[in-house]
C-alpha positions as a Python dict, from the first residue, in 0.01 Angstrom:
ca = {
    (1, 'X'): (0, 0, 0),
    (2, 'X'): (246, 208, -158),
    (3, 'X'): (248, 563, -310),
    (4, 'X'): (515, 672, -543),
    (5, 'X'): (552, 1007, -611),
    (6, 'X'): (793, 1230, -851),
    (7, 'X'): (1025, 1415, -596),
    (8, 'X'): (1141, 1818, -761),
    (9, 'X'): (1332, 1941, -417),
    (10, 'X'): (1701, 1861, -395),
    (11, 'X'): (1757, 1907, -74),
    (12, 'X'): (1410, 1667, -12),
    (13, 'X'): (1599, 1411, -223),
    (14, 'X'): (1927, 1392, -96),
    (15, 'X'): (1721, 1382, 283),
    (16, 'X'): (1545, 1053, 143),
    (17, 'X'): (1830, 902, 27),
    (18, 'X'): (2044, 912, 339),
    (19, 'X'): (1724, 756, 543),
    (20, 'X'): (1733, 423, 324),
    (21, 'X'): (1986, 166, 305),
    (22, 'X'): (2327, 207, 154),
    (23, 'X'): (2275, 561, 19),
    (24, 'X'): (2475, 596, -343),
    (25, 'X'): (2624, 941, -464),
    (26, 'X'): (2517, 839, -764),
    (27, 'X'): (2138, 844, -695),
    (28, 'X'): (2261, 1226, -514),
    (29, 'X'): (2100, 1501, -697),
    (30, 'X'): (2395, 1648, -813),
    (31, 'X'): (2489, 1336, -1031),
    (32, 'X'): (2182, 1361, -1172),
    (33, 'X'): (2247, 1716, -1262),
    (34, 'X'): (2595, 1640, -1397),
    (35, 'X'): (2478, 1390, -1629),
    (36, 'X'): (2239, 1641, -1846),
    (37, 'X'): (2555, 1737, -2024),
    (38, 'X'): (2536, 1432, -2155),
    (39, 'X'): (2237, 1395, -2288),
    (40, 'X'): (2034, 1209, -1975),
    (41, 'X'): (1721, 1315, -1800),
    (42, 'X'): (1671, 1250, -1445),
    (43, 'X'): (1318, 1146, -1319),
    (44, 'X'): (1334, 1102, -915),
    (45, 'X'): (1127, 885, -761),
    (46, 'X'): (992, 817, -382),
    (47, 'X'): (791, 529, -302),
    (48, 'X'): (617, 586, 49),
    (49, 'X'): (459, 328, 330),
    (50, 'X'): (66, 407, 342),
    (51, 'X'): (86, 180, 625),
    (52, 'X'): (287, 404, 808),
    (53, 'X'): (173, 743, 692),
    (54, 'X'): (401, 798, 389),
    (55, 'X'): (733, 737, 554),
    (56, 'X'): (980, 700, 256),
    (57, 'X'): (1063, 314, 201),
    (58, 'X'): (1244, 280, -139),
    (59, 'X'): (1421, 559, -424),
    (60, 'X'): (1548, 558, -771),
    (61, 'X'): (1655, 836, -964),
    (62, 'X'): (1577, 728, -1370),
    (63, 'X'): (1830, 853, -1614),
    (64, 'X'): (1666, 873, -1916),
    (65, 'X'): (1832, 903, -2273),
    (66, 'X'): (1683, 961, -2614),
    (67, 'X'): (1861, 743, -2919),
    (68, 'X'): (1806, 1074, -3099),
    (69, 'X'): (1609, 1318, -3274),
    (70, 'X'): (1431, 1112, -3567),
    (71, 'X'): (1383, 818, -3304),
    (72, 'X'): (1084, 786, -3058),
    (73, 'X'): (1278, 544, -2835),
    (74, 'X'): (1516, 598, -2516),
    (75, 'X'): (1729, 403, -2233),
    (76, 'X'): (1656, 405, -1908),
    (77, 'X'): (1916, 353, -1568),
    (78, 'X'): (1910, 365, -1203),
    (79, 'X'): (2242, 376, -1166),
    (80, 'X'): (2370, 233, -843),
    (81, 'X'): (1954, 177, -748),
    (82, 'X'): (1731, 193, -673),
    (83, 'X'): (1762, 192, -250),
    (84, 'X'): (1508, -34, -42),
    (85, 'X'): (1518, -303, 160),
    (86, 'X'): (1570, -588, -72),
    (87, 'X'): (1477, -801, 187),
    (88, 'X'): (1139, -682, 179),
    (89, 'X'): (1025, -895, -97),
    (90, 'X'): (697, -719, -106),
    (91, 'X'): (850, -391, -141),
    (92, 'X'): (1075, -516, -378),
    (93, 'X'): (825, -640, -634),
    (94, 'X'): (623, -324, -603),
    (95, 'X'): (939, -159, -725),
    (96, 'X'): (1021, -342, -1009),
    (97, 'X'): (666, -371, -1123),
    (98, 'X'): (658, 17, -1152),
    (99, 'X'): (1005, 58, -1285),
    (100, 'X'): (908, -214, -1566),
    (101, 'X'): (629, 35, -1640),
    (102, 'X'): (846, 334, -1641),
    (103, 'X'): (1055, 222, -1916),
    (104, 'X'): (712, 170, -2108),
    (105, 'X'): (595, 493, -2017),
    (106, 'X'): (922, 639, -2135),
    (107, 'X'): (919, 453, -2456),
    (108, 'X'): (1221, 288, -2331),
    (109, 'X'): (1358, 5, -2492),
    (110, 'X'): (1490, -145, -2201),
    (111, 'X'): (1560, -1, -1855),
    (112, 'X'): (1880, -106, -1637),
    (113, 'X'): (1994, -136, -1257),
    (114, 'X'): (2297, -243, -1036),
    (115, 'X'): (2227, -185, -699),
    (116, 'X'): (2482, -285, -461),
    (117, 'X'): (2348, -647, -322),
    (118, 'X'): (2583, -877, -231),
    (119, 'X'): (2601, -1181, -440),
    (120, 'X'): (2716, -1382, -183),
    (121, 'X'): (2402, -1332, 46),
    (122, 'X'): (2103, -1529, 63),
    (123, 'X'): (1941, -1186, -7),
    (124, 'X'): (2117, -1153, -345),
    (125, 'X'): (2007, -1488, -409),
    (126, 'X'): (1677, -1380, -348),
    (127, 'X'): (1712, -1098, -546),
    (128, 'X'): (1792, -1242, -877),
    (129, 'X'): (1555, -1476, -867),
    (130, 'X'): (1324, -1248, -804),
    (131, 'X'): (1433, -1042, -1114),
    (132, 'X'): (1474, -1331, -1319),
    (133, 'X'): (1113, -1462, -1236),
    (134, 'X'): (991, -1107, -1367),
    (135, 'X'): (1144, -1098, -1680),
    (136, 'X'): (1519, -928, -1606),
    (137, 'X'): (1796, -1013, -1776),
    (138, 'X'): (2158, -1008, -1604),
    (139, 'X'): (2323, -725, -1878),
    (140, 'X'): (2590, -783, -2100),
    (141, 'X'): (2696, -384, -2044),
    (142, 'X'): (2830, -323, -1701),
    (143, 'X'): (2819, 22, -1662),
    (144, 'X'): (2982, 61, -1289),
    (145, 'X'): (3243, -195, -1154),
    (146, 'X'): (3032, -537, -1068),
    (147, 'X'): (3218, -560, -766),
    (148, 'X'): (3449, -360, -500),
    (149, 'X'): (3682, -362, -262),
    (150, 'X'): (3488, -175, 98),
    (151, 'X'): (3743, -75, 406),
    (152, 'X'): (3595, -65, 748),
    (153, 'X'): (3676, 296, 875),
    (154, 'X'): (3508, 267, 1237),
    (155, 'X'): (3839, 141, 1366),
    (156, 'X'): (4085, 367, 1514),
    (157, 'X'): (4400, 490, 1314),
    (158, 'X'): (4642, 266, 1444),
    (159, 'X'): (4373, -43, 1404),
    (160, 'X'): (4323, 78, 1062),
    (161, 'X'): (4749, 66, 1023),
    (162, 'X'): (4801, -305, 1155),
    (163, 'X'): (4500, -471, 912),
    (164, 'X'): (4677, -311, 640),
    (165, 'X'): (5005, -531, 520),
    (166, 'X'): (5328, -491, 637),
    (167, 'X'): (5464, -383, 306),
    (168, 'X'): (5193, -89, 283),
    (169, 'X'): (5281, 27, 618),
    (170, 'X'): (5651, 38, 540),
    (171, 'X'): (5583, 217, 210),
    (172, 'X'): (5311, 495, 400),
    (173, 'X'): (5643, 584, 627),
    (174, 'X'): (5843, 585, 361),
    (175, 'X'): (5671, 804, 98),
    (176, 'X'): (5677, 1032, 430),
    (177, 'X'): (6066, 957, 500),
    (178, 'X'): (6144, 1053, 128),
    (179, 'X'): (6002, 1413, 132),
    (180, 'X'): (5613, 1341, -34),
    (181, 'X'): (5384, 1551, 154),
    (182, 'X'): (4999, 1505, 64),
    (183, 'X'): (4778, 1828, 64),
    (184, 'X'): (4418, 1914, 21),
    (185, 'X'): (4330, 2062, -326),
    (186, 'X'): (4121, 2351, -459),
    (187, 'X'): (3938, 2389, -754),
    (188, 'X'): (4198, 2604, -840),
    (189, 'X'): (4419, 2245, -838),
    (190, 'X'): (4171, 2086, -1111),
    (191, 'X'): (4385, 2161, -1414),
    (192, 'X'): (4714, 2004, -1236),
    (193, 'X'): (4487, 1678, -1170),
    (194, 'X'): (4340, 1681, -1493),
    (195, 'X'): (4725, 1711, -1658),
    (196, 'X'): (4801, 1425, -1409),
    (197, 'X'): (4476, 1250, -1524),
    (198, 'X'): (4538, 1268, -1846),
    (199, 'X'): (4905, 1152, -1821),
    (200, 'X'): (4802, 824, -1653),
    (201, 'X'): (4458, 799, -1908),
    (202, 'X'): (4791, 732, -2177),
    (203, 'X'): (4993, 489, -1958),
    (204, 'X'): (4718, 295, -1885),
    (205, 'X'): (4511, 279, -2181),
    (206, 'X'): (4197, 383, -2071),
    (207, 'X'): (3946, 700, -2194),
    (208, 'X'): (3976, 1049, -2088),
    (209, 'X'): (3768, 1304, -2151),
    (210, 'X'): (3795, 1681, -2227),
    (211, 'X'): (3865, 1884, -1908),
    (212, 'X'): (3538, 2087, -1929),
    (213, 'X'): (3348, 1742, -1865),
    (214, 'X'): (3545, 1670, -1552),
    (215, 'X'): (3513, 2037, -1425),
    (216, 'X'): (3165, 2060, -1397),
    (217, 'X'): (3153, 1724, -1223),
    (218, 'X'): (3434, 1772, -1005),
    (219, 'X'): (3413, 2164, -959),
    (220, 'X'): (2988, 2105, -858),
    (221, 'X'): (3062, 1833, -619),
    (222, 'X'): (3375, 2007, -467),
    (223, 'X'): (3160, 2302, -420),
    (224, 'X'): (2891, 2130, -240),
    (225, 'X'): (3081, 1973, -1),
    (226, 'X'): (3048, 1610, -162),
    (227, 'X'): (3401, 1586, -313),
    (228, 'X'): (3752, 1623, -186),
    (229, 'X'): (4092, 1656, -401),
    (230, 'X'): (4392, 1572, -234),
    (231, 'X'): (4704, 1603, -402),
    (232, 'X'): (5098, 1409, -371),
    (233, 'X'): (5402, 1670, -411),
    (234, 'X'): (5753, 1596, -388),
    (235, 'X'): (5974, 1935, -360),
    (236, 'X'): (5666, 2123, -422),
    (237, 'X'): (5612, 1948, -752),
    (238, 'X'): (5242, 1730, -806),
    (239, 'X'): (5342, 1336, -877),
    (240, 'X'): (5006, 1177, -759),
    (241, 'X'): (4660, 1296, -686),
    (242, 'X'): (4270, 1163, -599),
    (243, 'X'): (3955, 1239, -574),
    (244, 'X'): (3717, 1101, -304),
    (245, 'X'): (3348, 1151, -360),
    (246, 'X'): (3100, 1088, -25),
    (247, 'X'): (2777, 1062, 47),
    (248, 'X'): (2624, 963, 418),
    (249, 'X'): (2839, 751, 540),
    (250, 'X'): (3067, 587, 243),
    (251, 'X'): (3369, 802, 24),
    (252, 'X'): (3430, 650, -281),
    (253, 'X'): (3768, 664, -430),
    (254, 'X'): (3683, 732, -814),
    (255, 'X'): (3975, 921, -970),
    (256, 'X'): (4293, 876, -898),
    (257, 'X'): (4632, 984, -1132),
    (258, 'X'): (4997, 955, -1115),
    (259, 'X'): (5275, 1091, -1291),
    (260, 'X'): (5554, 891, -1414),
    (261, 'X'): (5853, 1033, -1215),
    (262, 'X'): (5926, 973, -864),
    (263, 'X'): (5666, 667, -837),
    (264, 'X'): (5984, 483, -627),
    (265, 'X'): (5871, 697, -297),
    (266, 'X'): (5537, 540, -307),
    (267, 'X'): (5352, 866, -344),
    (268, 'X'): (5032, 665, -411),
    (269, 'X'): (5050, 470, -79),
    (270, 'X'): (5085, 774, 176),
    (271, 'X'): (4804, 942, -92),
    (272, 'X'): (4564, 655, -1),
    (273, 'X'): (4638, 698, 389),
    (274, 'X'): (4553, 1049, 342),
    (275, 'X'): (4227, 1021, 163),
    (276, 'X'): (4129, 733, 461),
    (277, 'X'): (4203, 971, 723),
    (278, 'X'): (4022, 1228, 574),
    (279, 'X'): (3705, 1018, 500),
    (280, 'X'): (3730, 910, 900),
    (281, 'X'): (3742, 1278, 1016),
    (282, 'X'): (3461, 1347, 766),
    (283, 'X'): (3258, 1097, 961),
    (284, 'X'): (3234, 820, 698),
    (285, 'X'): (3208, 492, 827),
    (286, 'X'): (3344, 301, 491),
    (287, 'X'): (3598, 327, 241),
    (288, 'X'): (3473, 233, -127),
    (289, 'X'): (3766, 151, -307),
    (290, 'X'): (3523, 150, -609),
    (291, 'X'): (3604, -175, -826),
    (292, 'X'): (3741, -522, -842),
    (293, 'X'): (3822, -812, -1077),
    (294, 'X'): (3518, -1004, -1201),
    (295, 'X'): (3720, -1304, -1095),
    (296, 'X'): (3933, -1323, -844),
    (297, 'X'): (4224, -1492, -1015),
    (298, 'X'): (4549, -1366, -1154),
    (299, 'X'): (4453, -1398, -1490),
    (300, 'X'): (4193, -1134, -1435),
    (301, 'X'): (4308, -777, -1587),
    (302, 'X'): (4233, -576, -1252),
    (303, 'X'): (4425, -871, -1013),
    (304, 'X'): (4704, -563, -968),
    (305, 'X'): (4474, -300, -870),
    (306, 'X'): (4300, -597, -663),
    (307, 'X'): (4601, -649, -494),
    (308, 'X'): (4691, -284, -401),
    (309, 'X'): (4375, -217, -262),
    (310, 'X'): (4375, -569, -57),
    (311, 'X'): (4708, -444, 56),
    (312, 'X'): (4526, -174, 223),
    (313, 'X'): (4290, -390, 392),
    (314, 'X'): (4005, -355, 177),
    (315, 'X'): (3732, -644, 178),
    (316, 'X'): (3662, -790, -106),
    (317, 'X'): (3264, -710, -222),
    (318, 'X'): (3102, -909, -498),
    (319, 'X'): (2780, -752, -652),
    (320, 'X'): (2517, -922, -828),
    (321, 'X'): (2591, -654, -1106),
    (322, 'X'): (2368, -501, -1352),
    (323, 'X'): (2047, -638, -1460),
    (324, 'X'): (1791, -490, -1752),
    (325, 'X'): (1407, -511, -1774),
    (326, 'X'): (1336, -500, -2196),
    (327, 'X'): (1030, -335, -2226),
    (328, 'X'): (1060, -378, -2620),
    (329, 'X'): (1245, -700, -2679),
    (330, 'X'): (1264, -641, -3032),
    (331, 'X'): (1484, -262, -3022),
    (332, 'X'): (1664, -421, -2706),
    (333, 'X'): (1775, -692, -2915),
    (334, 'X'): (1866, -462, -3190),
    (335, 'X'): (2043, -209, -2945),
    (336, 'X'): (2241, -496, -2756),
    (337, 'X'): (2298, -729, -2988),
    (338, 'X'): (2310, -602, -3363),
    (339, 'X'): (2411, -281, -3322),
    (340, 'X'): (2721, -357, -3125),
    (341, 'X'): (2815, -662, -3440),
    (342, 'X'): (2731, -354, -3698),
    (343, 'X'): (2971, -147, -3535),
    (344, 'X'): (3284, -405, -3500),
    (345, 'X'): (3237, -454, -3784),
    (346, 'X'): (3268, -141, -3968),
    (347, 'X'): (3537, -56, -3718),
    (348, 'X'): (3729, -382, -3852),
    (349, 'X'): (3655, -224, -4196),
    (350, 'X'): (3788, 103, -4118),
    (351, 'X'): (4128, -96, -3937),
    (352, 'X'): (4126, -322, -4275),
    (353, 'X'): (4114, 14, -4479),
    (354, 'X'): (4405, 183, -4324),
    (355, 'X'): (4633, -134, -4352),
    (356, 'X'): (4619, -114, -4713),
}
């Protein structure tokens, strides 16, 4: 019933994406690309209706990881995938069963997926039963945000203005009161995002990486048209910036940085506005504000961010998350389980060591 077929043509790929549901920038052949310099191999697969002469029903682009040079094992992802119909249960199991076969192909010791379902759907529910019934396993390793915050951009401006709160509109006019003008970026502008990146990587606590890793992400999708920098000055000087990735007919709001000074004119908030109006005139029909508390309580780490981007008018999204298929229970065992109770531990070690 169905054919599934390698696919070696980018523009081919990208075309097959944006004719299933809820295309994902990263299934887009230029994440797939990006990620090599990390060590990942991209296989890209099309799965096609014999039923209806081979019109493309279902994708997943595989990342695919060795452990390393003296080991004959790898992981396997389909990050943000794959895209079907998931209420085609059919189609569905014909995907799994061959993604499940994959990962043995690949010598993979287990292979993982999050593709956006909604949890709260009876096709979601469907869904992980389906995946439970064949062996999946919901993952203890979220790789992208479980669940998101998604703005409706198919309204007008002013529409898009009163579902926002009245405190967010007050701060838009004032950030544009109080002198802070927002500007499109270059990839000239990459170093004075990265410095701004960096600066709010050490505020907040979280990991940033060199600046050659960013560039070649940022600097490939810039150049083909699938990113956008936009950038918050006050008097000429940078205080805030973003970075909205799009794909069909969603922008994602991935990066984002802020300096410390001037925060008080709400540089952020008129930044946001921006980067909606700019998706809308793109032709993108939703805003991904691209993550949201697990839980949506206060005692939940990202209940600020939650907040801001609620403030906006964004929709909260739960996801059923990711979910892996262990084709070799054993080494997934070892990989999920041990390995990560090695490593705290010799990282306890190495804490105890220096306290001495």
């Amino acid at each position: 019933m169905y054919q599934t077929v390698e696919c070696l043509d980018p523009a081919q790929w990208d075309a097959v994406l944006l004719s299933l549901p809820q295309p994902h920038i990263l299934q887009s052949w230029a994440w797939g690309e990006t990620k090599s310099q990390t060590g990942w191999r991209a296989r890209r697969l099309i799965w096609r209706d014999g039923r209806t002469g081979g019109d493309p029903v279902a994708a997943a682009a595989v990342l695919i990881r060795r452990l390393g040079r003296r080991l004959p094992f790898a992981v396997a992802y389909v990050p943000k995938g794959p895209l079907l119909d998931w209420e085609d249960e059919s189609l569905a199991e014909a995907v799994l069963a061959h993604l499940e076969a994959e990962a043995r192909r690949s010598r993979a010791l287990f292979i993982k997926i999050d593709p956006d379902v909604r949890s709260d759907s009876p096709a979601g529910q469907a869904v992980t039963a389906l995946l439970a019934r064949r062996g999946w396993r919901p993952s203890a390793e979220q790789i992208q945000f479980r669940n998101t915050m998604v703005s409706d951009l198919t309204p007008d401006e002013d529409a898009l203005l009163a579902a926002m709160k009245p405190k967010w509109r007050y701060n838009i006019r004032l950030a544009q009161r109080r002198g802070v003008v927002v500007r499109a970026g270059s990839a000239a502008d990459l170093p004075v995002f990265y410095a701004l990146y960096s600066e709010t990587g050490r505020r907040d606590g979280f990991l940033v990486r060199p600046f050659q890793y960013y560039r070649a992400i940022w600097g490939r999708f810039m150049a083909e048209g699938l990113a956008h920098l936009l950038l918050a000055e006050v008097a000429g000087q940078p205080v805030a910036g973003l970075i909205l990735f799009r794909f069909g007919p969603t922008a994602w709001y991935f990066y984002g940085a802020s300096a410390d000074q001037s925060r008080e004119l709400m540089p952020n908030h008129a930044l946001q506005w921006a980067a909606m109006c700019w998706a809308k005139a793109a032709g993108c029909r939703r805003y991904d504000w691209w993550g949201a508390p697990d839980v949506l309580a206060e005692s939940d780490p990202m209940w600020g961010v939650y907040r801001f981007k609620q403030g906006f008018g964004g929709e909260f999204v739960p996801h059923i998350g990711a979910w892996d298929y262990p084709a070799r229970r054993l080494g997934y065992w070892g990989y999920t389980v041990a390995m990560p109770r090695v490593l705290a531990v010799m990282r306890r070690r190495h804490r105890d060591d220096r306290l001495l």
